[in-house]
Amino acid sequence: MGVKRHLRYIILLSSPITITLVIFLSILSGSTVIHPADVIEAFLSFDSDNVTHTIIMTSRMPRAVGAMLIGALLAMSGALMQGMTRNYLASPSIMGVSDGAAFAITLSVIFLPALTSLQMVMLSLVGSALGTGVVFGIASLVRNGLSPVKMAIIGTIIGTFFSSISAALATYFQVSQTMSFWYNARIHQMSPDLLWFTIPFAVAGILLALALANSVTILSLGDETAVGLGQRKGLIKALTMLSVVIMTGISVALIGKVGFVGLIIPHITRFFTGTDYRWVIPCSAVIGGIFLTLSDSLSLYINYPFETPIGVVTAMIGVPFFLYLIKTRGVGSHR
Amino acid sequence: MLVGGIGLIVFFYISLSVGIYDVSLQQLIDAFLRRNVSENIDLVIFHFRLPRVILAGLIGLGLGIAGGVLQGITKNGLADPGILGINSGAGAAIVVFMFFFQGYVSSTSWLFTLTMPIYGLVGGLAAALIIYLISWEQGRLDPQRLLLTGIAAGAGFGAFTIFLSLKMKAQDFEMATVWLSGSIYSANWMFVLAVIPWFLICVPVIMRRTYMLDLFRMSEESLISIGVSVEKEKSILLLSSIGLISACVSVAGSISFVGLMAPHMARLIVGNEHKNIMPVCGLIGMLLVIGSDFIARTVVAPAEIPVGIVIAIIGVPYFVYLLFKVRM
């Protein structure tokens, strides 16, 4: 415990430096070679006639910051869900959140093609609320539905349902290719405007998550303890889901479906920090952001000169880890 | 059985006769008896619809039976080739095959068509092996782990498949994606011929062992004490069903839910003896896939929805119903 207490501080205190370094590294990655000195110059004295500066500020920079933000949001969502349901497999991609969001986007591309990116982001939020609502609703109605295995299966199946309907609609209205780009290849076209717009939402989601951290720790101790300590369980759970919906909804709207970040990062974080969610949630954000930014840089080089969808990269890292979890921890609860 | 048989004939007839080009019963009978031969009707019936209906039927049969075997072996009512990741394994192997031989192969080449199921089998086996190794603990197969591992392995193979298919040329990519989402769009007689040997080998092997699936409900100890070589029998059954699944995936891509739904429906109709369950499983599978394929190609005609998607849309509500109704 002593070591873990130190690690908590180390992770949080060093985060400004590590985050800056990782973003810097990410800005340097890409098919156009950029000199580190140019990056610093672009920040200190931006020159709009300089092509390199423009690339850095309008393309590389939003992408790196976006990846950092989304990694943090997904990891925090995962941590909240795992703590709340006491289910070590709970995560945004398993709960059908992303599929719900993607479903809403498909509908909007087909029926409301004139929507701005901004409105699409809003719809994506509605969609992720829908996905979460259906999966969570069924899971809590079915006997033992919140257990890891049942929930994973329900989430997978409902996710398949949403994505099947999306695929069928997309095929019928011949927007398959547009949709495929939406899901798989969004991160390289992250626009600064969109990023700015989502920040208030992200901040709201993050503040809510941090405010709930203590309550989630109590929830993670079990229902009896929570009731014994006089916690208003229903309210806390509803607020937690709200926070998850906001954070994941934004993520899907910005880069599409990225699995496994919300699943594995909280585990890694708990390994460092212990199970107090007041620490798990902020540390997850730091580690998740760094993880996704590095995965994004990696995605540029795996299949050089072509980009690999970032979801593929996270799955390639995430699947072996997931299997390892099943092998070593079995299928019990999340501790 | 009888009702199912009649249902099958009705579905068969509807699938053959209804479409953009409607064919009357009289014309259909004429075509089969070779009276008043018409080139147009022959083309529609024998070249397009008949191989497709037969292929759909075979796929339904294979997936239904394989699902029944998997649920019997794992003693878990949620087991399905799709959920267990065997589909994705077979699919990934076939995409690897398409990737390395792109340009050399076309869907009309014999060698390509006949070897696809073999690649599928290799992939399906690899997936099954991984899943088996990870869920194997202390000398027994843990059904819960089996499902979770299957979901994870499926996601992994899926990611790998996306990765490879993105490296393909645009045209091959299109072919791979359409095929992966589960479609019988390009059915022809060659595909039918390519999968038939697998059915001729695997189906009888499974049918002769249906009594084993009943025995598996007993505890392992009592099985061993009455002299059943449990692991050997399990492996034979598992191998045969993977053979069937791989053959189906190689011609139609990944079709989920058939293997999940058919055994449950079969149990509802004929009770708990696998001797009765398995044939009914196959029959229900055939009805499901032929029916869904019909919907897939007529609802949005002249466009098509991949049949796998139609089945998922039908299958999910049924699955949710199962979750509420059945103890699993």
XYZ file of C-alpha atoms in Angstrom:
663
model
C 0.000 0.000 0.000
C 2.832 2.354 0.770
C 4.289 1.905 -2.689
C 0.885 2.337 -4.274
C 0.302 5.589 -2.398
C 3.538 6.902 -3.847
C 2.623 5.738 -7.346
C -0.644 7.672 -7.169
C 1.210 10.900 -6.542
C 3.855 10.094 -9.110
C 1.255 9.443 -11.810
C -0.729 12.586 -11.111
C 2.172 14.940 -10.433
C 4.214 13.834 -13.418
C 1.194 13.870 -15.707
C 1.686 17.410 -17.085
C 5.193 16.472 -18.203
C 4.337 13.016 -19.575
C 1.253 14.301 -21.358
C 3.206 17.122 -22.965
C 5.936 14.718 -24.033
C 3.500 12.214 -25.517
C 1.616 14.913 -27.394
C 4.907 16.279 -28.668
C 5.894 12.798 -29.850
C 2.522 12.355 -31.517
C 2.874 15.657 -33.357
C 6.227 14.492 -34.728
C 4.717 11.231 -36.044
C 3.366 11.103 -39.526
C 4.290 10.819 -43.161
C 5.603 14.388 -43.397
C 8.805 14.642 -41.419
C 8.620 17.493 -38.945
C 11.562 18.799 -37.013
C 11.105 19.180 -33.231
C 12.327 22.784 -33.496
C 9.479 23.551 -35.905
C 6.927 22.356 -33.382
C 8.238 24.644 -30.689
C 8.447 27.499 -33.146
C 4.840 26.873 -34.296
C 3.667 27.269 -30.732
C 5.804 30.221 -29.800
C 5.651 32.264 -32.972
C 2.984 30.900 -35.316
C 3.442 31.926 -38.931
C 0.365 31.196 -41.082
C 2.411 31.294 -44.311
C 4.663 28.528 -43.091
C 3.263 25.200 -44.371
C 4.848 23.181 -41.593
C 3.329 25.438 -38.967
C -0.096 25.091 -40.565
C 0.179 21.302 -40.619
C 1.134 21.294 -36.973
C -1.594 23.605 -35.770
C -4.532 22.477 -37.915
C -3.882 18.756 -38.281
C -1.286 17.219 -35.978
C -2.102 19.242 -32.893
C -5.889 18.639 -32.775
C -5.297 15.001 -33.520
C -2.849 14.544 -30.662
C -4.962 16.511 -28.207
C -8.106 14.724 -29.388
C -6.550 11.297 -28.870
C -5.403 12.349 -25.411
C -8.846 13.652 -24.473
C -10.728 10.648 -25.825
C -8.375 8.152 -24.212
C -8.987 9.907 -20.920
C -12.766 9.989 -21.381
C -13.018 6.327 -22.358
C -10.790 5.177 -19.529
C -12.784 7.191 -16.996
C -16.057 5.796 -18.359
C -14.684 2.287 -18.003
C -13.490 2.935 -14.464
C -16.876 4.348 -13.441
C -18.747 1.404 -14.900
C -16.468 -1.220 -13.419
C -16.738 0.349 -10.009
C -20.463 0.847 -10.155
C -21.427 -2.624 -11.400
C -18.606 -4.400 -9.566
C -18.049 -6.088 -12.895
C -14.477 -6.280 -14.094
C -15.596 -6.594 -17.714
C -17.851 -3.552 -17.790
C -16.703 -1.046 -20.358
C -18.214 1.322 -22.910
C -17.679 -0.991 -25.880
C -19.240 -3.948 -24.105
C -22.245 -2.000 -22.871
C -23.416 -1.166 -26.376
C -22.764 2.551 -25.886
C -20.690 2.922 -29.027
C -23.080 0.874 -31.131
C -25.976 3.002 -29.951
C -24.111 6.172 -30.860
C -23.154 4.767 -34.245
C -26.800 3.852 -34.803
C -27.892 7.430 -34.164
C -25.222 8.714 -36.531
C -26.371 6.315 -39.247
C -29.934 7.566 -38.876
C -28.807 11.162 -39.056
C -26.623 10.604 -42.128
C -29.580 9.018 -43.891
C -32.519 11.122 -42.793
C -30.958 14.436 -41.833
C -28.021 14.810 -44.207
C -27.875 18.555 -43.729
C -26.772 18.329 -40.104
C -23.619 20.105 -39.063
C -20.869 18.231 -37.266
C -22.037 19.958 -34.143
C -25.537 18.578 -34.353
C -24.137 15.141 -35.173
C -22.210 15.223 -31.927
C -25.428 15.983 -30.068
C -27.182 13.086 -31.797
C -24.320 10.800 -30.985
C -24.884 11.648 -27.326
C -28.555 10.732 -27.638
C -27.585 7.475 -29.343
C -25.140 6.454 -26.671
C -27.779 7.148 -24.033
C -30.147 4.904 -25.969
C -27.591 2.064 -26.270
C -26.656 2.228 -22.613
C -30.297 2.434 -21.581
C -31.287 -0.686 -23.501
C -28.318 -2.814 -22.414
C -28.414 -1.681 -18.818
C -32.195 -1.971 -18.694
C -32.170 -5.558 -19.925
C -29.218 -6.450 -17.713
C -30.940 -5.190 -14.597
C -34.237 -6.892 -15.439
C -32.738 -10.303 -16.194
C -31.863 -12.475 -13.253
C -28.176 -12.110 -12.451
C -27.873 -9.883 -15.524
C -25.213 -7.586 -14.086
C -22.721 -10.422 -13.625
C -19.661 -10.158 -15.875
C -20.556 -12.941 -18.287
C -24.254 -12.159 -18.688
C -23.548 -8.481 -19.148
C -20.826 -9.126 -21.709
C -23.160 -11.343 -23.685
C -26.144 -9.007 -23.450
C -23.952 -6.059 -24.463
C -22.408 -7.936 -27.368
C -25.767 -9.130 -28.639
C -27.527 -5.782 -28.313
C -24.490 -4.132 -29.890
C -24.769 -6.580 -32.789
C -28.436 -5.688 -33.067
C -27.795 -1.962 -33.301
C -24.911 -2.352 -35.703
C -26.927 -4.790 -37.833
C -29.798 -2.354 -38.151
C -27.308 0.410 -38.931
C -25.666 -1.771 -41.560
C -28.992 -2.737 -43.098
C -30.118 0.900 -43.283
C -26.740 1.980 -44.608
C -26.888 -0.672 -47.324
C -30.446 0.231 -48.245
C -29.751 3.938 -48.486
C -26.328 3.333 -50.017
C -24.303 5.209 -47.449
C -22.201 2.212 -46.372
C -18.938 3.773 -47.321
C -19.711 7.062 -45.570
C -20.623 5.116 -42.446
C -17.548 2.933 -42.649
C -15.437 6.067 -42.629
C -17.410 7.405 -39.692
C -16.704 4.355 -37.581
C -13.163 3.544 -38.559
C -11.230 6.475 -39.854
C -12.144 9.654 -38.065
C -9.132 10.565 -36.060
C -7.059 11.994 -38.895
C -9.771 14.493 -39.741
C -10.278 15.753 -36.238
C -11.163 19.387 -36.737
C -10.131 21.977 -34.166
C -13.641 23.483 -34.237
C -15.286 20.205 -33.324
C -12.747 19.646 -30.611
C -13.426 23.086 -29.114
C -17.126 22.480 -29.222
C -16.943 19.190 -27.333
C -14.720 20.494 -24.571
C -17.549 21.918 -22.409
C -19.276 18.532 -22.545
C -16.048 16.732 -21.764
C -15.452 19.034 -18.816
C -18.993 18.464 -17.538
C -18.563 14.681 -17.843
C -15.166 14.734 -16.144
C -16.320 16.968 -13.267
C -19.320 14.718 -12.725
C -17.063 11.659 -12.734
C -14.668 13.210 -10.222
C -17.542 14.332 -8.018
C -18.914 10.795 -8.031
C -15.566 9.118 -7.384
C -16.082 8.725 -3.657
C -19.605 7.363 -4.061
C -18.359 4.871 -6.668
C -15.760 3.613 -4.204
C -18.580 2.941 -1.762
C -20.698 1.253 -4.457
C -17.738 -0.937 -5.346
C -17.704 -2.256 -1.796
C -21.068 -3.879 -2.350
C -24.720 -3.019 -2.010
C -25.017 -3.757 1.703
C -22.133 -1.469 2.575
C -23.503 1.257 0.353
C -26.940 1.054 1.950
C -25.374 0.791 5.407
C -23.487 4.015 4.790
C -26.740 5.688 3.850
C -25.959 6.151 0.187
C -28.746 7.063 -2.245
C -27.876 4.249 -4.634
C -30.415 4.986 -7.364
C -29.410 8.603 -7.713
C -25.689 7.816 -7.693
C -26.097 5.090 -10.324
C -28.172 7.364 -12.537
C -25.608 10.165 -12.299
C -22.788 7.714 -13.011
C -24.533 6.474 -16.129
C -25.130 10.083 -17.189
C -21.439 10.803 -16.882
C -20.558 7.655 -18.856
C -23.046 8.534 -21.574
C -21.660 12.046 -21.961
C -18.025 10.967 -22.025
C -18.455 7.977 -24.328
C -20.906 9.770 -26.570
C -18.380 12.511 -27.242
C -15.669 9.972 -27.923
C -17.702 8.116 -30.525
C -18.728 11.372 -32.127
C -15.101 12.431 -32.414
C -13.379 9.236 -33.570
C -15.895 6.425 -33.969
C -15.728 3.062 -32.311
C -12.606 2.418 -30.286
C -12.806 -0.616 -28.079
C -10.756 -1.934 -25.192
C -9.431 1.376 -23.815
C -12.252 1.585 -21.282
C -11.802 -2.069 -20.468
C -8.077 -2.438 -19.867
C -6.943 0.956 -18.598
C -8.915 0.835 -15.313
C -7.346 -2.556 -14.574
C -3.858 -1.263 -15.176
C -4.657 1.799 -13.096
C -6.008 -0.191 -10.151
C -2.811 -2.187 -10.266
C -0.909 1.052 -9.623
C -3.270 2.894 -7.326
C -5.351 0.381 -5.411
C -9.123 0.419 -5.434
C -9.959 3.881 -4.127
C -11.829 5.441 -7.006
C -10.906 8.957 -5.929
C -7.502 7.968 -7.292
C -8.500 5.378 -9.887
C -10.615 7.833 -11.891
C -8.086 10.667 -12.361
C -5.154 8.259 -12.818
C -7.182 6.281 -15.397
C -7.665 9.507 -17.303
C -3.913 10.147 -17.435
C -2.969 6.581 -18.367
C -5.851 6.222 -20.846
C -4.957 9.449 -22.611
C -1.316 8.473 -22.936
C -2.269 4.975 -24.100
C -4.581 6.187 -26.846
C -2.180 8.866 -28.074
C 0.640 6.332 -28.306
C -1.680 3.817 -30.038
C -2.547 6.532 -32.515
C 1.114 7.215 -33.269
C 1.655 3.482 -33.601
C -1.234 3.244 -36.059
C 0.747 5.424 -38.442
C 3.639 2.999 -38.620
C 2.149 -0.505 -38.400
C 1.223 -0.509 -42.045
C 3.365 2.334 -43.335
C 2.588 4.433 -45.394
C -1.092 3.646 -44.737
C -2.864 4.432 -41.506
C -4.365 1.590 -39.550
C -7.699 2.357 -37.856
C -6.966 3.119 -34.236
C -9.650 0.662 -33.103
C -7.620 -2.106 -34.729
C -4.503 -1.068 -32.826
C -6.273 -0.947 -29.462
C -7.893 -4.330 -30.166
C -4.528 -5.859 -31.018
C -3.193 -4.735 -27.661
C -6.453 -5.192 -25.808
C -7.426 -8.716 -26.827
C -4.347 -10.477 -25.426
C -4.753 -8.476 -22.229
C -8.419 -9.399 -22.009
C -7.591 -13.085 -22.464
C -4.930 -12.761 -19.803
C -7.526 -11.288 -17.428
C -9.896 -14.173 -18.048
C -7.105 -16.694 -17.614
C -5.712 -15.258 -14.383
C -8.716 -13.717 -12.677
C -11.369 -16.155 -13.741
C -14.894 -14.926 -14.076
C -15.584 -13.654 -10.570
C -16.156 -10.070 -9.497
C -13.762 -7.262 -10.308
C -11.348 -7.460 -7.426
C -40.809 -33.088 -38.645
C -43.726 -33.323 -41.054
C -44.777 -29.727 -40.491
C -41.152 -28.687 -40.908
C -40.880 -30.653 -44.125
C -43.984 -29.027 -45.547
C -42.723 -25.638 -44.372
C -39.455 -26.303 -46.133
C -41.211 -27.126 -49.402
C -43.334 -23.977 -49.129
C -40.283 -21.803 -48.414
C -38.436 -23.501 -51.217
C -41.266 -22.796 -53.626
C -41.678 -19.171 -52.575
C -37.938 -18.524 -52.801
C -37.805 -20.003 -56.266
C -40.852 -18.267 -57.653
C -40.971 -14.788 -56.124
C -38.542 -12.072 -57.044
C -38.071 -9.329 -59.563
C -38.958 -11.899 -62.188
C -41.989 -13.826 -60.918
C -42.355 -17.425 -61.981
C -45.697 -19.214 -61.718
C -46.122 -22.700 -60.266
C -46.963 -24.008 -63.726
C -43.780 -22.539 -65.166
C -41.785 -23.929 -62.260
C -43.096 -27.462 -62.751
C -42.558 -27.159 -66.462
C -38.978 -26.086 -65.934
C -38.220 -29.038 -63.681
C -39.973 -31.544 -65.956
C -38.296 -29.955 -68.981
C -41.617 -29.168 -70.709
C -42.017 -25.981 -72.762
C -38.433 -25.084 -72.084
C -37.957 -21.312 -71.831
C -34.482 -19.898 -71.749
C -35.403 -16.997 -69.462
C -37.066 -19.130 -66.842
C -34.230 -21.643 -66.964
C -31.761 -18.871 -66.370
C -33.690 -17.445 -63.434
C -34.421 -20.800 -61.833
C -31.373 -22.941 -62.470
C -28.683 -20.340 -62.739
C -29.686 -17.850 -60.032
C -32.319 -19.021 -57.601
C -31.886 -22.770 -57.241
C -28.182 -22.792 -56.242
C -28.891 -19.941 -53.888
C -31.793 -21.663 -52.170
C -29.868 -24.914 -51.890
C -26.829 -23.144 -50.517
C -28.983 -21.255 -48.001
C -30.529 -24.549 -46.942
C -27.135 -26.219 -46.527
C -25.801 -23.310 -44.493
C -28.823 -23.373 -42.239
C -28.489 -27.113 -41.815
C -24.784 -26.887 -40.985
C -25.054 -23.967 -38.572
C -28.137 -25.400 -36.866
C -26.490 -28.762 -36.246
C -23.172 -27.203 -35.235
C -25.011 -24.966 -32.762
C -26.769 -27.985 -31.303
C -23.455 -29.791 -30.835
C -21.745 -26.763 -29.266
C -24.599 -26.207 -26.825
C -24.563 -29.901 -25.964
C -20.816 -30.028 -25.347
C -20.560 -26.798 -23.389
C -23.836 -27.437 -21.548
C -24.495 -23.765 -22.165
C -27.564 -22.508 -23.921
C -25.763 -19.373 -25.090
C -23.122 -21.143 -27.155
C -23.229 -20.217 -30.815
C -20.537 -20.464 -33.499
C -20.709 -16.687 -33.925
C -20.474 -15.826 -30.232
C -17.708 -18.380 -29.702
C -15.506 -16.651 -32.252
C -15.180 -19.666 -34.524
C -16.862 -17.755 -37.343
C -14.373 -14.913 -37.002
C -11.444 -17.329 -36.936
C -12.571 -19.023 -40.132
C -13.331 -15.619 -41.642
C -9.897 -14.240 -40.768
C -8.158 -17.238 -42.358
C -10.162 -16.822 -45.536
C -9.362 -13.122 -45.710
C -5.684 -14.020 -45.301
C -6.141 -16.381 -48.223
C -7.883 -13.709 -50.315
C -5.161 -11.257 -49.384
C -2.200 -13.377 -50.416
C -3.746 -14.656 -53.576
C -5.496 -11.506 -54.688
C -5.253 -10.988 -58.380
C -4.739 -14.702 -58.937
C -8.157 -15.760 -57.836
C -11.679 -14.973 -58.798
C -14.932 -16.287 -57.438
C -15.349 -18.318 -60.614
C -12.145 -20.317 -60.277
C -12.508 -23.946 -59.214
C -9.301 -24.151 -57.265
C -10.189 -21.043 -55.281
C -13.695 -22.181 -54.485
C -12.752 -25.701 -53.485
C -9.849 -24.709 -51.258
C -11.672 -21.935 -49.387
C -13.379 -24.330 -46.948
C -9.970 -25.802 -46.094
C -8.587 -22.396 -45.196
C -11.741 -21.743 -43.245
C -11.214 -24.983 -41.367
C -7.649 -24.028 -40.448
C -8.853 -20.657 -39.114
C -11.808 -22.166 -37.309
C -9.561 -24.768 -35.698
C -7.028 -22.134 -34.667
C -9.789 -20.082 -33.038
C -11.208 -23.144 -31.321
C -7.756 -24.140 -30.076
C -7.065 -20.713 -28.560
C -10.474 -20.627 -26.914
C -10.075 -24.167 -25.662
C -6.617 -23.568 -24.199
C -7.653 -20.470 -22.331
C -10.927 -21.755 -20.980
C -9.443 -25.119 -20.015
C -8.779 -25.179 -16.303
C -7.964 -27.943 -13.911
C -8.901 -30.628 -16.371
C -12.268 -29.244 -17.323
C -13.833 -26.819 -19.705
C -15.346 -23.867 -17.899
C -18.424 -22.808 -19.908
C -18.364 -19.224 -18.603
C -14.767 -18.732 -19.604
C -15.482 -20.375 -22.910
C -18.046 -17.704 -23.787
C -15.929 -14.769 -22.636
C -12.849 -16.052 -24.411
C -14.953 -16.556 -27.510
C -16.166 -12.967 -27.447
C -12.598 -11.694 -27.007
C -11.117 -13.957 -29.666
C -13.911 -12.908 -32.013
C -13.040 -9.240 -31.458
C -9.360 -9.967 -32.032
C -9.897 -11.883 -35.247
C -12.318 -9.188 -36.341
C -9.721 -6.458 -35.829
C -7.127 -8.504 -37.682
C -9.568 -9.010 -40.552
C -10.282 -5.264 -40.798
C -6.540 -4.616 -40.749
C -5.884 -7.015 -43.627
C -8.897 -6.045 -45.667
C -7.850 -2.391 -45.514
C -4.572 -3.382 -47.145
C -6.437 -4.890 -50.065
C -7.220 -3.162 -53.310
C -10.543 -1.332 -53.294
C -12.276 -3.974 -55.374
C -11.084 -6.896 -53.275
C -11.976 -4.933 -50.162
C -15.540 -4.574 -51.371
C -15.711 -8.303 -52.054
C -14.265 -9.114 -48.644
C -16.634 -6.834 -46.709
C -19.759 -7.969 -48.496
C -18.728 -11.541 -47.954
C -17.770 -11.005 -44.303
C -21.110 -9.603 -43.269
C -22.756 -12.846 -44.275
C -24.184 -12.943 -47.743
C -25.228 -15.635 -50.183
C -25.296 -13.054 -52.921
C -22.783 -14.771 -55.159
C -24.138 -18.293 -54.795
C -23.477 -20.611 -57.687
C -23.301 -24.334 -58.260
C -19.577 -24.401 -57.560
C -20.112 -23.189 -54.021
C -22.740 -25.855 -53.528
C -20.307 -28.506 -54.770
C -17.506 -27.117 -52.614
C -19.422 -27.498 -49.360
C -21.250 -30.758 -50.041
C -18.274 -33.047 -49.238
C -17.999 -31.425 -45.801
C -21.640 -32.099 -45.129
C -21.325 -35.695 -46.356
C -18.492 -36.323 -43.895
C -19.450 -34.240 -40.859
C -23.215 -34.627 -40.638
C -23.223 -38.456 -40.456
C -20.379 -38.398 -37.922
C -22.391 -36.069 -35.698
C -25.677 -37.913 -36.217
C -24.145 -41.202 -35.168
C -23.012 -39.587 -31.935
C -26.157 -37.758 -30.910
C -26.548 -40.166 -27.962
C -23.187 -38.896 -26.682
C -24.644 -35.425 -26.287
C -27.311 -36.861 -23.997
C -24.611 -38.620 -21.990
C -22.649 -35.382 -21.600
C -25.356 -34.122 -19.277
C -24.067 -36.558 -16.693
C -21.051 -35.665 -14.632
C -17.628 -36.393 -16.095
C -16.873 -38.949 -13.402
C -19.900 -41.085 -14.128
C -19.137 -40.883 -17.840
C -15.642 -42.174 -17.297
C -16.893 -44.874 -14.970
C -19.243 -46.268 -17.600
C -16.353 -46.395 -20.033
C -16.850 -43.388 -22.275
C -13.664 -41.782 -23.524
C -15.048 -38.317 -22.897
C -12.303 -36.163 -24.350
C -12.008 -38.222 -27.522
C -15.729 -38.107 -28.182
C -15.850 -34.402 -27.414
C -12.991 -33.752 -29.819
C -14.633 -35.710 -32.635
C -17.904 -33.844 -32.171
C -16.155 -30.498 -31.858
C -14.026 -31.134 -34.959
C -17.007 -32.142 -37.040
C -18.976 -29.087 -36.047
C -16.006 -26.811 -36.736
C -15.754 -28.489 -40.137
C -19.389 -27.632 -40.833
C -19.064 -24.075 -39.549
C -15.938 -23.434 -41.599
C -17.533 -24.744 -44.764
C -20.516 -22.461 -44.180
C -18.359 -19.430 -43.379
C -16.215 -20.019 -46.449
C -19.160 -19.629 -48.808
C -21.413 -17.244 -46.912
C -19.289 -15.325 -44.430
C -20.157 -14.942 -40.814
C -23.777 -15.732 -40.007
C -24.573 -15.588 -36.304
C -27.651 -16.550 -34.304
C -28.766 -19.542 -36.388
C -26.741 -21.893 -34.203
C -28.087 -20.100 -31.142
C -31.774 -20.112 -32.006
C -32.255 -23.435 -33.770
C -31.384 -25.692 -30.788
C -33.656 -23.735 -28.429
C -36.564 -23.938 -30.813
C -35.849 -27.611 -31.415
C -35.883 -28.336 -27.685
C -39.181 -26.523 -27.347
C -40.688 -28.691 -30.062
C -39.252 -32.165 -29.482
C -38.014 -32.250 -25.902
C -34.587 -33.102 -24.614
C -33.319 -36.117 -26.502
C -30.559 -35.187 -28.899
C -31.534 -37.981 -31.261
C -34.643 -35.924 -31.967
C -33.180 -32.491 -31.375
C -30.409 -32.629 -33.947
C -32.453 -33.304 -37.107
C -35.000 -30.688 -36.041
C -32.130 -28.246 -35.392
C -30.963 -28.766 -38.946
C -34.462 -28.327 -40.315
C -35.119 -25.146 -38.351
C -31.745 -23.804 -39.438
C -32.672 -24.420 -43.064
C -36.027 -22.675 -42.654
C -34.367 -19.727 -40.928
C -31.673 -19.141 -43.505
C -33.838 -19.751 -46.575
C -36.518 -17.458 -45.141
C -34.050 -14.746 -44.150
C -32.289 -14.915 -47.483
C -35.628 -14.461 -49.184
C -36.289 -11.376 -47.055
C -32.746 -10.151 -47.680
C -33.127 -10.145 -51.426
C -36.750 -9.074 -51.819
C -37.444 -6.376 -49.225
C -35.133 -3.815 -50.760
C -34.971 -5.264 -54.288
C -33.169 -4.650 -56.558
C -30.595 -3.930 -53.814
C -29.752 -6.589 -51.231
C -29.164 -6.708 -47.503
C -26.602 -9.321 -46.410
C -28.540 -12.285 -45.032
C -26.446 -12.266 -41.831
C -27.897 -8.871 -40.965
C -31.484 -10.021 -41.516
C -30.861 -12.994 -39.232
C -29.342 -10.765 -36.551
C -32.344 -8.449 -36.649
C -34.694 -11.423 -36.255
C -32.395 -13.210 -33.824
C -31.799 -10.513 -31.237
C -35.401 -10.108 -30.060
C -35.609 -13.892 -29.778
C -32.399 -13.912 -27.784
C -33.739 -11.259 -25.416
C -36.896 -13.329 -25.024
C -34.706 -16.332 -24.188
C -32.847 -14.305 -21.580
C -36.080 -13.517 -19.796
C -37.751 -16.869 -20.282
C -35.128 -19.560 -19.950
C -32.753 -20.254 -17.144
C -29.286 -20.479 -18.602
